[in-house]
């Protein structure tokens, strides 16, 4: 048990270190930020000063070491564009993103779990076919397309919800539905699969033979057995949602991390790219680590 | 450990596998198979069946509607776009680029990922640790962000888009194959081969790989759908396939600004994407069911 | 190992101003209320209708000495003023100053300030403030990236009295007056000195028709009407500028009534709007010129020949492109400028659309038709229809037998190529645009025609000599005729293929009455009227 946890934490730390190299390299690969940051009127001296100021004139390995040392002391650098500490920008954006992802996840569960259970219980029926079609569409429709359609329908043609922006409760509806459509497809399929497996298990079969009412079997036993992998997967899905929010945030002008990082990549704003991608990745890895540790606690075979 | 690995890797396709395993045979395999074949045919035949060159503007027929609408003509069955290019030809040309990028990316990413996964899973020890930490690092980055950074670094040609998809995809194959290998490695026939003195690499290639192949193949087919969606998302963010090349994602992203003037610019590529992705997903399910009826996978 | 010991350079990595770990909110939201400046006067803005504007790109800075590009004027053109600026018809007009006189040699400008010009904190504008504004703009620690355009040429600002000052120039500069409105904003000495280095990044105080209230990076900017303004008192009260990058989402703002005015509407979206009853499309001509620059630097020797460049001009039917690609939202141009820009009203014989003649000239010049011209375009862009434009140009080149190879780049990569120090010899033609901040052409000409300038793909000592002389005039008439000569020369040399100048397009709700200032690419909002 103990060694396993230590090993996993050690692995995570090594991965993090590799991640910093990857992120640093990715950011630098995008090219020179100077022509984007400096106006065309700027003199060569201004441009040189900009590069020196942010250490961009140094060899890459030196820049990396400074980057690493700075993030270890909690300093993620200053945005080239907004002259604001990069982490401040990211922290201000992570709130809206987490809210959006969290609510969408909730919505996806509310839609996906009942659909999955119902489909598992009516294997082969027309209802199951419709659920399958829903899930298939959820996977196959690009989310920007879904978002634009929703704006077209529910805020322009029928002016019910605000088309974009962040603020009131109503602002959450369209972006959440867009993200949840995508996420609920996977929640549905996962619930469906796990319920089917649970229903086929010897235990449930036995209960059936014993004449326990079907409803009771489903709610008390099958669902409980199916729920652990579902909950686990949801944790991971949350990480995927953070990435999936990139496009949705753009469509709905949501001031989240996804938009921030896309903008930062396009503006070659390295510190912001680094800080936001690193934070997202750390969030994702933390969830991963927790899932593994949780499993180790719940299922002793894992640590063997 | 296997279970943890499988869950860690539970990106989309491994989830789908689990779903399939438990719900039995899919429906509509014939229809989606037919669609896939049609798409592949369109991609291969391309210019031979398209009425026009996909990037040939006609300034006299800008935004012509589909043939059944007022102002439409049978010359352009599905209408024309903002530069007067034939939509049908663009869809056919787009099938080529979309499937080519997706197919090539999946093929190469799969090969690299499978090779590294085999090596990691079979050799174990330090090699495995090194490979898997890199895999973890790649998997911890939201793939769309990684793709964006790569594209803005490398540029937006078809070759670069394929490269980006390879870079963002290979790690998932490596992780899946490694976990497959770890479980197969312990099976009797592999242990026997080892005892019989067969060299490790030979065992990996001759015995372990064929056993893992089914799942790899299924994942690859399912991944084509993902790649098509990724390409369209990149196009939406302005960093996908660029003109004069055509792709469904690009057509959809470019057409969306014309949504209220000319619906056909967005509807046709949208339909193409949804049908394409769905049919590849269904075929993936069906393949799995046929190759692996016992659901061992 | 230099790094571990090199503390000084480590500091430099953090930026020139020490930035501590502020509270998140404090760092991101700049607000004037904190200083107690806004509170008392908000009452005056009450009772006036609020205005909500949706913009696509956030501004970069609130500091008038650190402006990084045209988009920042979304803020500055409404909150700050120079001694002179432009009126609602785009003509030069007194602003903080009420009048001026120039010495015969064109080196001394004397300004009389308005008696009723005030800063947003209530202080009167004095000659001391004018002097201070100059000093701060050129101070090395300010790092004003645009100092070279105007303020660096000022030798001194003499304070002659409370409301009188004299500006001494180092060299004659015929563009001086035109540039006052955009390159030299008047700031308050007392405010800057009391609020310290970050004064303008946190609490910008100017003299414009709107006062700053609050800004949240990437989300919104809030302004309020400044009712003590010397003359341009807005009819609207509070102004909220929302940042909404996606074109369609931004446009939806006015369709749903969430915003009153949406700026930067792409032509494609504007066309169908014109038929909608409760909306209106407001157009204004701009000085933004769209063109295709020809790499005449010798990477491809055939393009160094002026007759070849002229022939390329003849091959393209810009009128058709303007009609189809831009849906008519622009004005075709035969010169690298727009009428209204000083010197651009010269009459030249347009090259016209003469594909046969173009081909004939090219054949004669030894043009290799089977060697493709490599074209670079702006893929995802800030310029509407950039992709379609370049593809359209390529189509016309193809029609006379020229092969083309197009590479579309995202804006960051495109500008690295377009404005790179070394011009890539593998690029033959590049999509480009330039704009001026006022009716003086020197900005665009110096930056995109002069040998070695950041956006120049052309080099000609004769043109360089003309450019060097361009601003050395004190008589406007003499300069105008000189500029005519310059533009005529550029027409003949054809270093680029001028296409058109774009229209600034706005969508507004029916309740809005507004005439945008022509020839600028940003909204000047003080004359917006809102019913109800």
mmCIF file with all atom_site columns, C-alpha atoms in Angstrom, chain B residues 167-260:
data_model
loop_
_atom_site.group_PDB
_atom_site.id
_atom_site.type_symbol
_atom_site.label_atom_id
_atom_site.label_alt_id
_atom_site.label_comp_id
_atom_site.label_asym_id
_atom_site.label_entity_id
_atom_site.label_seq_id
_atom_site.pdbx_PDB_ins_code
_atom_site.Cartn_x
_atom_site.Cartn_y
_atom_site.Cartn_z
_atom_site.occupancy
_atom_site.B_iso_or_equiv
_atom_site.pdbx_formal_charge
_atom_site.auth_seq_id
_atom_site.auth_comp_id
_atom_site.auth_asym_id
_atom_site.auth_atom_id
_atom_site.pdbx_PDB_model_num
ATOM 1  C CA . UNK B 1 167 ? 2.066   14.095  -31.872 1.00 0.00 ? 167 UNK B CA 1
ATOM 2  C CA . UNK B 1 168 ? -1.200  14.404  -29.994 1.00 0.00 ? 168 UNK B CA 1
ATOM 3  C CA . UNK B 1 169 ? -2.335  10.808  -30.584 1.00 0.00 ? 169 UNK B CA 1
ATOM 4  C CA . UNK B 1 170 ? 0.577   8.430   -30.259 1.00 0.00 ? 170 UNK B CA 1
ATOM 5  C CA . UNK B 1 171 ? 0.699   8.408   -26.478 1.00 0.00 ? 171 UNK B CA 1
ATOM 6  C CA . UNK B 1 172 ? -2.745  6.892   -26.105 1.00 0.00 ? 172 UNK B CA 1
ATOM 7  C CA . UNK B 1 173 ? -1.794  3.949   -28.312 1.00 0.00 ? 173 UNK B CA 1
ATOM 8  C CA . UNK B 1 174 ? 1.393   3.434   -26.358 1.00 0.00 ? 174 UNK B CA 1
ATOM 9  C CA . UNK B 1 175 ? -0.493  3.326   -23.097 1.00 0.00 ? 175 UNK B CA 1
ATOM 10 C CA . UNK B 1 176 ? -3.156  0.960   -24.364 1.00 0.00 ? 176 UNK B CA 1
ATOM 11 C CA . UNK B 1 177 ? -0.726  -1.438  -26.012 1.00 0.00 ? 177 UNK B CA 1
ATOM 12 C CA . UNK B 1 178 ? 1.502   -1.482  -22.978 1.00 0.00 ? 178 UNK B CA 1
ATOM 13 C CA . UNK B 1 179 ? -1.347  -2.514  -20.735 1.00 0.00 ? 179 UNK B CA 1
ATOM 14 C CA . UNK B 1 180 ? -2.410  -5.167  -23.264 1.00 0.00 ? 180 UNK B CA 1
ATOM 15 C CA . UNK B 1 181 ? 1.120   -6.492  -23.412 1.00 0.00 ? 181 UNK B CA 1
ATOM 16 C CA . UNK B 1 182 ? 1.492   -6.572  -19.646 1.00 0.00 ? 182 UNK B CA 1
ATOM 17 C CA . UNK B 1 183 ? -1.603  -8.750  -19.411 1.00 0.00 ? 183 UNK B CA 1
ATOM 18 C CA . UNK B 1 184 ? -0.759  -10.990 -22.376 1.00 0.00 ? 184 UNK B CA 1
ATOM 19 C CA . UNK B 1 185 ? 2.802   -11.424 -21.183 1.00 0.00 ? 185 UNK B CA 1
ATOM 20 C CA . UNK B 1 186 ? 1.571   -13.404 -18.219 1.00 0.00 ? 186 UNK B CA 1
ATOM 21 C CA . UNK B 1 187 ? -0.485  -15.806 -20.329 1.00 0.00 ? 187 UNK B CA 1
ATOM 22 C CA . UNK B 1 188 ? 0.712   -19.389 -20.624 1.00 0.00 ? 188 UNK B CA 1
ATOM 23 C CA . UNK B 1 189 ? 1.637   -19.454 -24.280 1.00 0.00 ? 189 UNK B CA 1
ATOM 24 C CA . UNK B 1 190 ? 3.980   -16.512 -23.911 1.00 0.00 ? 190 UNK B CA 1
ATOM 25 C CA . UNK B 1 191 ? 5.565   -17.962 -20.812 1.00 0.00 ? 191 UNK B CA 1
ATOM 26 C CA . UNK B 1 192 ? 6.024   -21.241 -22.680 1.00 0.00 ? 192 UNK B CA 1
ATOM 27 C CA . UNK B 1 193 ? 7.669   -19.530 -25.635 1.00 0.00 ? 193 UNK B CA 1
ATOM 28 C CA . UNK B 1 194 ? 10.007  -17.850 -23.241 1.00 0.00 ? 194 UNK B CA 1
ATOM 29 C CA . UNK B 1 195 ? 10.920  -21.093 -21.563 1.00 0.00 ? 195 UNK B CA 1
ATOM 30 C CA . UNK B 1 196 ? 11.500  -22.582 -25.022 1.00 0.00 ? 196 UNK B CA 1
ATOM 31 C CA . UNK B 1 197 ? 14.175  -19.929 -25.532 1.00 0.00 ? 197 UNK B CA 1
ATOM 32 C CA . UNK B 1 198 ? 12.524  -17.726 -28.145 1.00 0.00 ? 198 UNK B CA 1
ATOM 33 C CA . UNK B 1 199 ? 14.134  -14.264 -28.144 1.00 0.00 ? 199 UNK B CA 1
ATOM 34 C CA . UNK B 1 200 ? 12.100  -11.556 -26.385 1.00 0.00 ? 200 UNK B CA 1
ATOM 35 C CA . UNK B 1 201 ? 11.612  -9.391  -29.465 1.00 0.00 ? 201 UNK B CA 1
ATOM 36 C CA . UNK B 1 202 ? 10.498  -12.369 -31.484 1.00 0.00 ? 202 UNK B CA 1
ATOM 37 C CA . UNK B 1 203 ? 7.964   -13.223 -28.817 1.00 0.00 ? 203 UNK B CA 1
ATOM 38 C CA . UNK B 1 204 ? 6.730   -9.665  -28.790 1.00 0.00 ? 204 UNK B CA 1
ATOM 39 C CA . UNK B 1 205 ? 6.292   -9.521  -32.548 1.00 0.00 ? 205 UNK B CA 1
ATOM 40 C CA . UNK B 1 206 ? 5.107   -13.049 -33.222 1.00 0.00 ? 206 UNK B CA 1
ATOM 41 C CA . UNK B 1 207 ? 2.950   -13.742 -30.214 1.00 0.00 ? 207 UNK B CA 1
ATOM 42 C CA . UNK B 1 208 ? 2.142   -10.648 -28.247 1.00 0.00 ? 208 UNK B CA 1
ATOM 43 C CA . UNK B 1 209 ? 1.452   -8.230  -31.093 1.00 0.00 ? 209 UNK B CA 1
ATOM 44 C CA . UNK B 1 210 ? -1.076  -10.383 -32.984 1.00 0.00 ? 210 UNK B CA 1
ATOM 45 C CA . UNK B 1 211 ? -3.020  -10.814 -29.784 1.00 0.00 ? 211 UNK B CA 1
ATOM 46 C CA . UNK B 1 212 ? -3.108  -7.079  -29.154 1.00 0.00 ? 212 UNK B CA 1
ATOM 47 C CA . UNK B 1 213 ? -3.817  -6.297  -32.801 1.00 0.00 ? 213 UNK B CA 1
ATOM 48 C CA . UNK B 1 214 ? -7.574  -6.552  -32.610 1.00 0.00 ? 214 UNK B CA 1
ATOM 49 C CA . UNK B 1 215 ? -7.922  -3.812  -30.067 1.00 0.00 ? 215 UNK B CA 1
ATOM 50 C CA . UNK B 1 216 ? -5.388  -1.643  -31.876 1.00 0.00 ? 216 UNK B CA 1
ATOM 51 C CA . UNK B 1 217 ? -7.299  -1.968  -35.117 1.00 0.00 ? 217 UNK B CA 1
ATOM 52 C CA . UNK B 1 218 ? -10.593 -1.116  -33.512 1.00 0.00 ? 218 UNK B CA 1
ATOM 53 C CA . UNK B 1 219 ? -9.117  1.875   -31.767 1.00 0.00 ? 219 UNK B CA 1
ATOM 54 C CA . UNK B 1 220 ? -7.589  3.091   -34.978 1.00 0.00 ? 220 UNK B CA 1
ATOM 55 C CA . UNK B 1 221 ? -10.911 3.005   -36.803 1.00 0.00 ? 221 UNK B CA 1
ATOM 56 C CA . UNK B 1 222 ? -12.629 4.812   -33.957 1.00 0.00 ? 222 UNK B CA 1
ATOM 57 C CA . UNK B 1 223 ? -9.813  7.333   -33.864 1.00 0.00 ? 223 UNK B CA 1
ATOM 58 C CA . UNK B 1 224 ? -10.483 8.381   -37.434 1.00 0.00 ? 224 UNK B CA 1
ATOM 59 C CA . UNK B 1 225 ? -13.720 9.934   -36.222 1.00 0.00 ? 225 UNK B CA 1
ATOM 60 C CA . UNK B 1 226 ? -11.892 11.783  -33.483 1.00 0.00 ? 226 UNK B CA 1
ATOM 61 C CA . UNK B 1 227 ? -9.306  13.078  -35.908 1.00 0.00 ? 227 UNK B CA 1
ATOM 62 C CA . UNK B 1 228 ? -12.002 14.460  -38.208 1.00 0.00 ? 228 UNK B CA 1
ATOM 63 C CA . UNK B 1 229 ? -13.563 16.319  -35.269 1.00 0.00 ? 229 UNK B CA 1
ATOM 64 C CA . UNK B 1 230 ? -10.170 17.591  -34.105 1.00 0.00 ? 230 UNK B CA 1
ATOM 65 C CA . UNK B 1 231 ? -9.409  18.901  -37.555 1.00 0.00 ? 231 UNK B CA 1
ATOM 66 C CA . UNK B 1 232 ? -12.711 20.755  -37.699 1.00 0.00 ? 232 UNK B CA 1
ATOM 67 C CA . UNK B 1 233 ? -12.148 22.235  -34.243 1.00 0.00 ? 233 UNK B CA 1
ATOM 68 C CA . UNK B 1 234 ? -8.723  23.446  -35.302 1.00 0.00 ? 234 UNK B CA 1
ATOM 69 C CA . UNK B 1 235 ? -10.295 24.980  -38.381 1.00 0.00 ? 235 UNK B CA 1
ATOM 70 C CA . UNK B 1 236 ? -12.867 26.691  -36.209 1.00 0.00 ? 236 UNK B CA 1
ATOM 71 C CA . UNK B 1 237 ? -10.083 28.230  -34.142 1.00 0.00 ? 237 UNK B CA 1
ATOM 72 C CA . UNK B 1 238 ? -8.427  29.324  -37.376 1.00 0.00 ? 238 UNK B CA 1
ATOM 73 C CA . UNK B 1 239 ? -5.520  26.902  -37.236 1.00 0.00 ? 239 UNK B CA 1
ATOM 74 C CA . UNK B 1 240 ? -6.717  23.943  -39.280 1.00 0.00 ? 240 UNK B CA 1
ATOM 75 C CA . UNK B 1 241 ? -6.312  23.088  -42.945 1.00 0.00 ? 241 UNK B CA 1
ATOM 76 C CA . UNK B 1 242 ? -5.837  26.295  -44.925 1.00 0.00 ? 242 UNK B CA 1
ATOM 77 C CA . UNK B 1 243 ? -6.901  27.220  -48.433 1.00 0.00 ? 243 UNK B CA 1
ATOM 78 C CA . UNK B 1 244 ? -6.322  26.440  -51.249 1.00 0.00 ? 244 UNK B CA 1
ATOM 79 C CA . UNK B 1 245 ? -6.641  22.967  -49.703 1.00 0.00 ? 245 UNK B CA 1
ATOM 80 C CA . UNK B 1 246 ? -10.159 21.908  -48.831 1.00 0.00 ? 246 UNK B CA 1
ATOM 81 C CA . UNK B 1 247 ? -11.441 19.884  -45.921 1.00 0.00 ? 247 UNK B CA 1
ATOM 82 C CA . UNK B 1 248 ? -14.813 19.414  -44.277 1.00 0.00 ? 248 UNK B CA 1
ATOM 83 C CA . UNK B 1 249 ? -13.669 21.211  -41.174 1.00 0.00 ? 249 UNK B CA 1
ATOM 84 C CA . UNK B 1 250 ? -12.386 24.165  -43.158 1.00 0.00 ? 250 UNK B CA 1
ATOM 85 C CA . UNK B 1 251 ? -15.561 24.334  -45.245 1.00 0.00 ? 251 UNK B CA 1
ATOM 86 C CA . UNK B 1 252 ? -17.668 24.281  -42.094 1.00 0.00 ? 252 UNK B CA 1
ATOM 87 C CA . UNK B 1 253 ? -15.542 26.864  -40.308 1.00 0.00 ? 253 UNK B CA 1
ATOM 88 C CA . UNK B 1 254 ? -15.463 29.177  -43.326 1.00 0.00 ? 254 UNK B CA 1
ATOM 89 C CA . UNK B 1 255 ? -19.109 28.652  -44.101 1.00 0.00 ? 255 UNK B CA 1
ATOM 90 C CA . UNK B 1 256 ? -20.368 29.435  -40.638 1.00 0.00 ? 256 UNK B CA 1
ATOM 91 C CA . UNK B 1 257 ? -20.023 33.188  -41.161 1.00 0.00 ? 257 UNK B CA 1
ATOM 92 C CA . UNK B 1 258 ? -22.417 32.792  -44.076 1.00 0.00 ? 258 UNK B CA 1
ATOM 93 C CA . UNK B 1 259 ? -24.915 30.873  -41.980 1.00 0.00 ? 259 UNK B CA 1
ATOM 94 C CA . UNK B 1 260 ? -27.693 33.417  -42.307 1.00 0.00 ? 260 UNK B CA 1
#
